[in-house]
Short mmCIF file of N, CA, C and O in Angstrom, two decimals:
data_model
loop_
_atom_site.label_atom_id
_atom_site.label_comp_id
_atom_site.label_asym_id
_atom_site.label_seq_id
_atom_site.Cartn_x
_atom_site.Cartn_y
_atom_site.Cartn_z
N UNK I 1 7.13 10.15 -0.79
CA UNK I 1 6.38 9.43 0.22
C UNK I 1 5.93 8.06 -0.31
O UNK I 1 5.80 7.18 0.54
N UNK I 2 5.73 7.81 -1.39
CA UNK I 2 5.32 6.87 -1.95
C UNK I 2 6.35 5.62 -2.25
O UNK I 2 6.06 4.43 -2.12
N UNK I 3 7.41 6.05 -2.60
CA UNK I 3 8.51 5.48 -1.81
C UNK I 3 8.82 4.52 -0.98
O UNK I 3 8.96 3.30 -1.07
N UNK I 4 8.90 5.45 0.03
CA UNK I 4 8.88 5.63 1.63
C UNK I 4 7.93 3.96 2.10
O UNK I 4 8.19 2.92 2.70
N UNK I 5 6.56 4.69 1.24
CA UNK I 5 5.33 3.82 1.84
C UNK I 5 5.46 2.27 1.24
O UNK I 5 4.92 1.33 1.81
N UNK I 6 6.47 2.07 -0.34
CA UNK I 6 6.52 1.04 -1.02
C UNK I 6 7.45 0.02 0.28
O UNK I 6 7.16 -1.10 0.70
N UNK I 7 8.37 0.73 0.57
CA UNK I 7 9.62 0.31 1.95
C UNK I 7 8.84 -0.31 2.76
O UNK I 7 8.99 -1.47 3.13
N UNK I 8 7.95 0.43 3.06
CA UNK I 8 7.19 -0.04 4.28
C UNK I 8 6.58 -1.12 4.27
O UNK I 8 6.59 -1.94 5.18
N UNK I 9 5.86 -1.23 2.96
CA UNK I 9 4.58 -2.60 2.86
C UNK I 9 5.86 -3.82 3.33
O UNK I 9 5.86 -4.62 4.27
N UNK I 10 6.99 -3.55 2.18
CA UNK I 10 7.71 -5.00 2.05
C UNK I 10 8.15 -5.36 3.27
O UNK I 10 8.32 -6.55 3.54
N UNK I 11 8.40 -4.34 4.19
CA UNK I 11 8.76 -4.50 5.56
C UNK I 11 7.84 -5.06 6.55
O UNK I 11 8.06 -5.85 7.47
N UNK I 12 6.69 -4.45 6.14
CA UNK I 12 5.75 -5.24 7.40
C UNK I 12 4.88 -6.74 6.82
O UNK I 12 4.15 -7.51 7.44
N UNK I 13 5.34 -6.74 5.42
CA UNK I 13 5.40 -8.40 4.60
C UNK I 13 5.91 -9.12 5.27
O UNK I 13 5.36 -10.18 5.58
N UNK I 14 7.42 -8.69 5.81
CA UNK I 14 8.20 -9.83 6.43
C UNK I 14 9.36 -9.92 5.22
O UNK I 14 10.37 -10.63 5.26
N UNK I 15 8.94 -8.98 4.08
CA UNK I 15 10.77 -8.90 3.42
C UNK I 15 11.72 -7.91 3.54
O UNK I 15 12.00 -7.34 2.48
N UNK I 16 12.24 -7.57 4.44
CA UNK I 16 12.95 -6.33 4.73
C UNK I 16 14.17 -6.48 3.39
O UNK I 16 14.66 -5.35 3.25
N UNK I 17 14.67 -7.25 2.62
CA UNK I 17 14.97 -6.75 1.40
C UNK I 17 14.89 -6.22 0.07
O UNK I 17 15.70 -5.69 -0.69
N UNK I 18 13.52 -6.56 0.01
CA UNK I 18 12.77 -5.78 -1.00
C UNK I 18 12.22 -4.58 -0.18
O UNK I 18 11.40 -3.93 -0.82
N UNK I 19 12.42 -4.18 0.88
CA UNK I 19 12.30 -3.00 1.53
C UNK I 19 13.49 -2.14 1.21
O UNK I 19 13.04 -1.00 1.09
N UNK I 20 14.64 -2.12 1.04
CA UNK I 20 15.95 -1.65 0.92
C UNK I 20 16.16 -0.78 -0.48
O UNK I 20 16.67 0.33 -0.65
N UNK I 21 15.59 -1.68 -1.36
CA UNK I 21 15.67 -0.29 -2.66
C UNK I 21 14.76 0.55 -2.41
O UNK I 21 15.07 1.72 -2.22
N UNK I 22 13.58 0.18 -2.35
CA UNK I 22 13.11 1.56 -2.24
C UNK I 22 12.79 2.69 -0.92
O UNK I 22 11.98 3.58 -1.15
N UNK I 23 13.26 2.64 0.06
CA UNK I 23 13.39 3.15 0.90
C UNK I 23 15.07 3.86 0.83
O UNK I 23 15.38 4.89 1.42
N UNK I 24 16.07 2.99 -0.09
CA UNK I 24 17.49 3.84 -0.33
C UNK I 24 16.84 4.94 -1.37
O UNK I 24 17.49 5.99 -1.45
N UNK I 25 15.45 4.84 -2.33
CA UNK I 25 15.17 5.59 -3.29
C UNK I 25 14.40 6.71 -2.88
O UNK I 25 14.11 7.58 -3.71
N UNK I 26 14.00 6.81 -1.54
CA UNK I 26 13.06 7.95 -1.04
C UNK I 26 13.95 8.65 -0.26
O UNK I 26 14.12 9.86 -0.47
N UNK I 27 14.60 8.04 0.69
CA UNK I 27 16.05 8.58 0.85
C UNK I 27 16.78 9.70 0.28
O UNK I 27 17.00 10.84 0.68
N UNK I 28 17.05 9.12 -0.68
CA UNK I 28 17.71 10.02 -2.06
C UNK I 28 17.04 11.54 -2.16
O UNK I 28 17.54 12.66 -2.03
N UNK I 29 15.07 10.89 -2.58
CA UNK I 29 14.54 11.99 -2.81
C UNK I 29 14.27 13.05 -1.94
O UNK I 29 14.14 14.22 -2.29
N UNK I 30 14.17 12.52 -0.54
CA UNK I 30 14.05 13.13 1.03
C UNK I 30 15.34 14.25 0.69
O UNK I 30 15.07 15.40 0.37
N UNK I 31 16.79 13.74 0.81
CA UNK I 31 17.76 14.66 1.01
C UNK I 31 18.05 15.90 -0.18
O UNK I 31 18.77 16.90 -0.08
N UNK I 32 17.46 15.55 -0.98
CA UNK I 32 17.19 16.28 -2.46
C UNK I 32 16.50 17.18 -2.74
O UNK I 32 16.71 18.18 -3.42
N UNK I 33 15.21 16.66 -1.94
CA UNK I 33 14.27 18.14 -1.76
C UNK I 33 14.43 18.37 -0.54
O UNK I 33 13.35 18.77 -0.12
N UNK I 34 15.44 18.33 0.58
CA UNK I 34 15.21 19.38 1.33
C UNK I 34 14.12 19.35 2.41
O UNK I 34 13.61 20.31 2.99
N UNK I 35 13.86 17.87 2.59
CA UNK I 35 12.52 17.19 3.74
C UNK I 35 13.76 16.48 4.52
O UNK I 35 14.48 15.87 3.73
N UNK I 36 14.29 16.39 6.22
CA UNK I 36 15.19 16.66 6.58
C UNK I 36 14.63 15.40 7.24
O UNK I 36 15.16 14.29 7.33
N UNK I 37 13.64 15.75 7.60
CA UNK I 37 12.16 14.70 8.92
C UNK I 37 12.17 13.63 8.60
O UNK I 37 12.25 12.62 9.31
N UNK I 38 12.05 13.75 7.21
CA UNK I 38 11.14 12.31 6.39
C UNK I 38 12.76 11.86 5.91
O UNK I 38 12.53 10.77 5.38
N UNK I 39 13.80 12.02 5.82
CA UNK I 39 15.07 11.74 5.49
C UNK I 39 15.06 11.06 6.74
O UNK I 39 14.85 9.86 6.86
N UNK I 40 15.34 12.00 7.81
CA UNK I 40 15.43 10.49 8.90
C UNK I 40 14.67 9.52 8.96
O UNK I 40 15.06 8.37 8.77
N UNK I 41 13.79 9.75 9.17
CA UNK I 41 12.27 8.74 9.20
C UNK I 41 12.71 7.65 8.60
O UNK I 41 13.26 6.78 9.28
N UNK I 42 12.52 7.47 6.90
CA UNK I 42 12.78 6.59 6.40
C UNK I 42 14.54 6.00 6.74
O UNK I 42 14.62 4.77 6.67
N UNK I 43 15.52 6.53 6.98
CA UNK I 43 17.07 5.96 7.31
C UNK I 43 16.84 5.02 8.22
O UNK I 43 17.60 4.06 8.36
N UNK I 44 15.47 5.25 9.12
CA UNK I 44 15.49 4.79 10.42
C UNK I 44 15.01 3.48 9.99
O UNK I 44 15.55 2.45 10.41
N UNK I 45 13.94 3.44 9.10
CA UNK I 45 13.50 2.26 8.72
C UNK I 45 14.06 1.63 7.41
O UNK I 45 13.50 0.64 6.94
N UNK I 46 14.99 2.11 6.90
CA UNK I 46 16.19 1.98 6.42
C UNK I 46 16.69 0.57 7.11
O UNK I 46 16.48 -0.59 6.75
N UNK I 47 17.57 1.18 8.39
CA UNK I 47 18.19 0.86 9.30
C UNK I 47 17.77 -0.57 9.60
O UNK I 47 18.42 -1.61 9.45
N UNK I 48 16.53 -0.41 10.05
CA UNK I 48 15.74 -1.63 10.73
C UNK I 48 15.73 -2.84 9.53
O UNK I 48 15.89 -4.02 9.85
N UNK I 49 15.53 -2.44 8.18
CA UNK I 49 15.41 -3.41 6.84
C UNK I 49 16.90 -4.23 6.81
O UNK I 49 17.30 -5.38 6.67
N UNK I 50 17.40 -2.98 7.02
CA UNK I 50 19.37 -3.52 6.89
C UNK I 50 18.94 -4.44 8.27
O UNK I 50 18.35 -5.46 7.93
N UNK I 51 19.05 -4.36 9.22
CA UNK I 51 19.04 -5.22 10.66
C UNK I 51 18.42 -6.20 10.47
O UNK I 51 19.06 -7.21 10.77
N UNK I 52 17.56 -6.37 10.14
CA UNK I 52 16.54 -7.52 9.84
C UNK I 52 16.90 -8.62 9.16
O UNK I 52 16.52 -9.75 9.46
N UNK I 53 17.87 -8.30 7.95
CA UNK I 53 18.62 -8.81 7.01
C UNK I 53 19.74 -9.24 7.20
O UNK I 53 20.27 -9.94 6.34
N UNK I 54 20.35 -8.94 8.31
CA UNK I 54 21.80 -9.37 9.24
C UNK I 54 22.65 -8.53 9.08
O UNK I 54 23.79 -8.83 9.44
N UNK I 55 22.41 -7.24 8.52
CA UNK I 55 23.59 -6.63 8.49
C UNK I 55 23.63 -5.30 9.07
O UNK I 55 23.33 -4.19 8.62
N UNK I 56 24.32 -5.93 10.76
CA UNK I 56 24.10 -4.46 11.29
C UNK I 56 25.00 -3.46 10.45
O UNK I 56 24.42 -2.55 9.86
N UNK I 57 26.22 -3.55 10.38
CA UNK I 57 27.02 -2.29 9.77
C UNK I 57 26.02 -1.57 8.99
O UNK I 57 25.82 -0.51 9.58
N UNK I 58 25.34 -1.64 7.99
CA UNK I 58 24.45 -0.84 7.05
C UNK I 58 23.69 -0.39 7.89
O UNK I 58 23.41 0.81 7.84
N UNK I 59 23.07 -1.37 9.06
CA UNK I 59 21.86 -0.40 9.76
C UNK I 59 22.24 0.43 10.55
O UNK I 59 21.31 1.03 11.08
N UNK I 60 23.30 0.76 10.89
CA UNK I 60 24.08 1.45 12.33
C UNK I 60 24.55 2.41 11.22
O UNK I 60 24.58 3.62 11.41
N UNK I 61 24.87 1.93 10.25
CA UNK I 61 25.23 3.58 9.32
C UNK I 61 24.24 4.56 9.11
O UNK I 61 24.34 5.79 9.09
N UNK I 62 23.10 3.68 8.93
CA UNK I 62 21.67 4.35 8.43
C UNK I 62 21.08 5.24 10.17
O UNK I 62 20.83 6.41 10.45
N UNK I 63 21.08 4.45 10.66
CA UNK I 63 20.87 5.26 12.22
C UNK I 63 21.78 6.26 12.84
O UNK I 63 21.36 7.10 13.63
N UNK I 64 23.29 6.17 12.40
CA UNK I 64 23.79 7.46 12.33
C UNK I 64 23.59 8.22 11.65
O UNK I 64 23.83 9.33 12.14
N UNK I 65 23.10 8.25 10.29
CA UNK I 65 22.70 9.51 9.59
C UNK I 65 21.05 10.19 10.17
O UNK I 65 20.66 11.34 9.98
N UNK I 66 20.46 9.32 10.72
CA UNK I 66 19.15 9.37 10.95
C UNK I 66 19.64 10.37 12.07
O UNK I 66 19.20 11.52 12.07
N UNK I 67 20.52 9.98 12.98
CA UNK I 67 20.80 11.00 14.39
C UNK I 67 21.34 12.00 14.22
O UNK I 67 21.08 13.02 14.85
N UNK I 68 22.13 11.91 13.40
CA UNK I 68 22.56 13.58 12.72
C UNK I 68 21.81 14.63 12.35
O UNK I 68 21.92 15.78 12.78
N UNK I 69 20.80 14.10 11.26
CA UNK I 69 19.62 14.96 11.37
C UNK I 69 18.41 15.17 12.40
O UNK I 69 17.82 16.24 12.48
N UNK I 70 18.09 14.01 13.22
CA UNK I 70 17.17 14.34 14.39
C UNK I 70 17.89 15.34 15.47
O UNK I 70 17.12 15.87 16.27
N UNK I 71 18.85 15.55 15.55
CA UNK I 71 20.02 15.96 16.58
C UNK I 71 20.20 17.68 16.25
O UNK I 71 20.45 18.52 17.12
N UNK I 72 19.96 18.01 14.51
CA UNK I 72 20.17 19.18 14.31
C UNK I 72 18.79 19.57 14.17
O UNK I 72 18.61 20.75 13.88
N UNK I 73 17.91 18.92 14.31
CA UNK I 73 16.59 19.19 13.74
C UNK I 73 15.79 19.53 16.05
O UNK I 73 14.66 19.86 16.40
N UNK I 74 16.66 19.32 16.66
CA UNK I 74 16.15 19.51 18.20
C UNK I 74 15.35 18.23 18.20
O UNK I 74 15.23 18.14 19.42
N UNK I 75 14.76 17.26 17.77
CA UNK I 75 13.67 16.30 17.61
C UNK I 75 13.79 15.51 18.57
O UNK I 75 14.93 15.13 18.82
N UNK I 76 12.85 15.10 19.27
CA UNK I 76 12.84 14.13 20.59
C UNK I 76 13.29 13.03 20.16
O UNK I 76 13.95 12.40 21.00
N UNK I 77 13.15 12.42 18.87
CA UNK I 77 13.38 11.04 18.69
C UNK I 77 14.56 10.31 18.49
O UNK I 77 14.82 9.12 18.35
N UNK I 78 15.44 11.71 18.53
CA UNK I 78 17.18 11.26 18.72
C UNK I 78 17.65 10.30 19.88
O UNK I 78 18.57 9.48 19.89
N UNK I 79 16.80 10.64 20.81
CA UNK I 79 16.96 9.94 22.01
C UNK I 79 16.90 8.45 21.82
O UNK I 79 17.84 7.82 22.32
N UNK I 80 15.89 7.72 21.15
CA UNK I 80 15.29 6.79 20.72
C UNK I 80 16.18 6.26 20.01
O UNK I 80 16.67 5.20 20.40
N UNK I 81 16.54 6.77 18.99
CA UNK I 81 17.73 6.41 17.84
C UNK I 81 18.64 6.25 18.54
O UNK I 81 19.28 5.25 18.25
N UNK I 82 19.21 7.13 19.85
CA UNK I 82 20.54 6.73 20.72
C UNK I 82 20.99 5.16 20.63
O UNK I 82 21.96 4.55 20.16
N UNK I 83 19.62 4.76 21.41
CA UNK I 83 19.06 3.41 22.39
C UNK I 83 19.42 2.35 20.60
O UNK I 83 20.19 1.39 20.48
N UNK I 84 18.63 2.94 19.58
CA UNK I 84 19.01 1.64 18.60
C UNK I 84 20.35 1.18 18.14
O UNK I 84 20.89 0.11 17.87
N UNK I 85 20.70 2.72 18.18
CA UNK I 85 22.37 2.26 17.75
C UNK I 85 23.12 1.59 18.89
O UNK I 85 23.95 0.72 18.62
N UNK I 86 22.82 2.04 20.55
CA UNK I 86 23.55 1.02 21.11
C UNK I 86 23.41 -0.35 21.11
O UNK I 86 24.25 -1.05 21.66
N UNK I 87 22.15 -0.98 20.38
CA UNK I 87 21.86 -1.68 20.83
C UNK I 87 22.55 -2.85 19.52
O UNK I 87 22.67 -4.07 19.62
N UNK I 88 22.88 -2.05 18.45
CA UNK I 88 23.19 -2.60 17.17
C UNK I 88 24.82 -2.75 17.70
O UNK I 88 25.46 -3.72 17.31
N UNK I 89 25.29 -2.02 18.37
CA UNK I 89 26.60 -1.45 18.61
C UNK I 89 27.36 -2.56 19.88
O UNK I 89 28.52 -2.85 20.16
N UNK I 90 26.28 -2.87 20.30
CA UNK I 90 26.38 -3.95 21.32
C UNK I 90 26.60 -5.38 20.99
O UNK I 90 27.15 -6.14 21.79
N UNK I 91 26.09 -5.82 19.59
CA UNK I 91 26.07 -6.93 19.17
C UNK I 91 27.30 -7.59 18.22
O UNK I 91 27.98 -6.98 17.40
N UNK I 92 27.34 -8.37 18.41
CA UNK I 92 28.98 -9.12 18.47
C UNK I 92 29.09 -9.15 16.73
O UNK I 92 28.31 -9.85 16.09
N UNK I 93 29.80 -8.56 16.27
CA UNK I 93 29.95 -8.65 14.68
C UNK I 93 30.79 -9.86 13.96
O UNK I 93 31.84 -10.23 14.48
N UNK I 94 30.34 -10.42 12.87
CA UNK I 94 31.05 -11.27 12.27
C UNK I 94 32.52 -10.67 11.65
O UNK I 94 32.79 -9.58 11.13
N UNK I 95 33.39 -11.92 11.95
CA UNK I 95 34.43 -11.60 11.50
C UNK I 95 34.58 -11.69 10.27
O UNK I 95 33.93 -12.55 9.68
N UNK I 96 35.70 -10.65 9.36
CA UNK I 96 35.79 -11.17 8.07
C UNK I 96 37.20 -12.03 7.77
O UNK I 96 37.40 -12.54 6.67
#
């Protein structure tokens, strides 16, 4: 959680890249022990750090894993997650 919460400060700083390690590091620990909730939770804001930063592909990856587990978990907030990924999914990607 502590983690989780380090992700967060840098995020609501206004640096969603110094949000990215450690929120990939609670991540880790989320799927490791077996906390399924807080695995999405943080992917989600994962997601949003990657987006913020310009790179939807990473955040649309992170929000599909986030829906996989809200989805097996029955959780209302899959619904929610639907709406982000279309909305990432919608947006015109750079070419390489």
């Amino acid at each position: 959680m502590t983690l989780d919460s380090i992700g967060y400060a840098w995020q609501q700083a206004g640096r969603p890249a110094e949000a990215i390690t450690p929120f990939r590091a609670a991540v880790a620990l989320f799927r490791e022990s077996g906390h399924r909730y807080q695995q999405a939770a943080t992917l989600t804001r994962l997601g949003d750090s990657y987006r913020s930063t310009g790179d939807g592909r990473q955040a649309a990856d992170c929000w599909q894993q986030a829906l996989v587990i809200l989805d097996s978990l029955g959780h209302p907030d899959a619904a929610a997650m639907r709406g982000r990924l279309g909305l990432v999914q919608a947006e015109p990607q750079p070419s390489r």
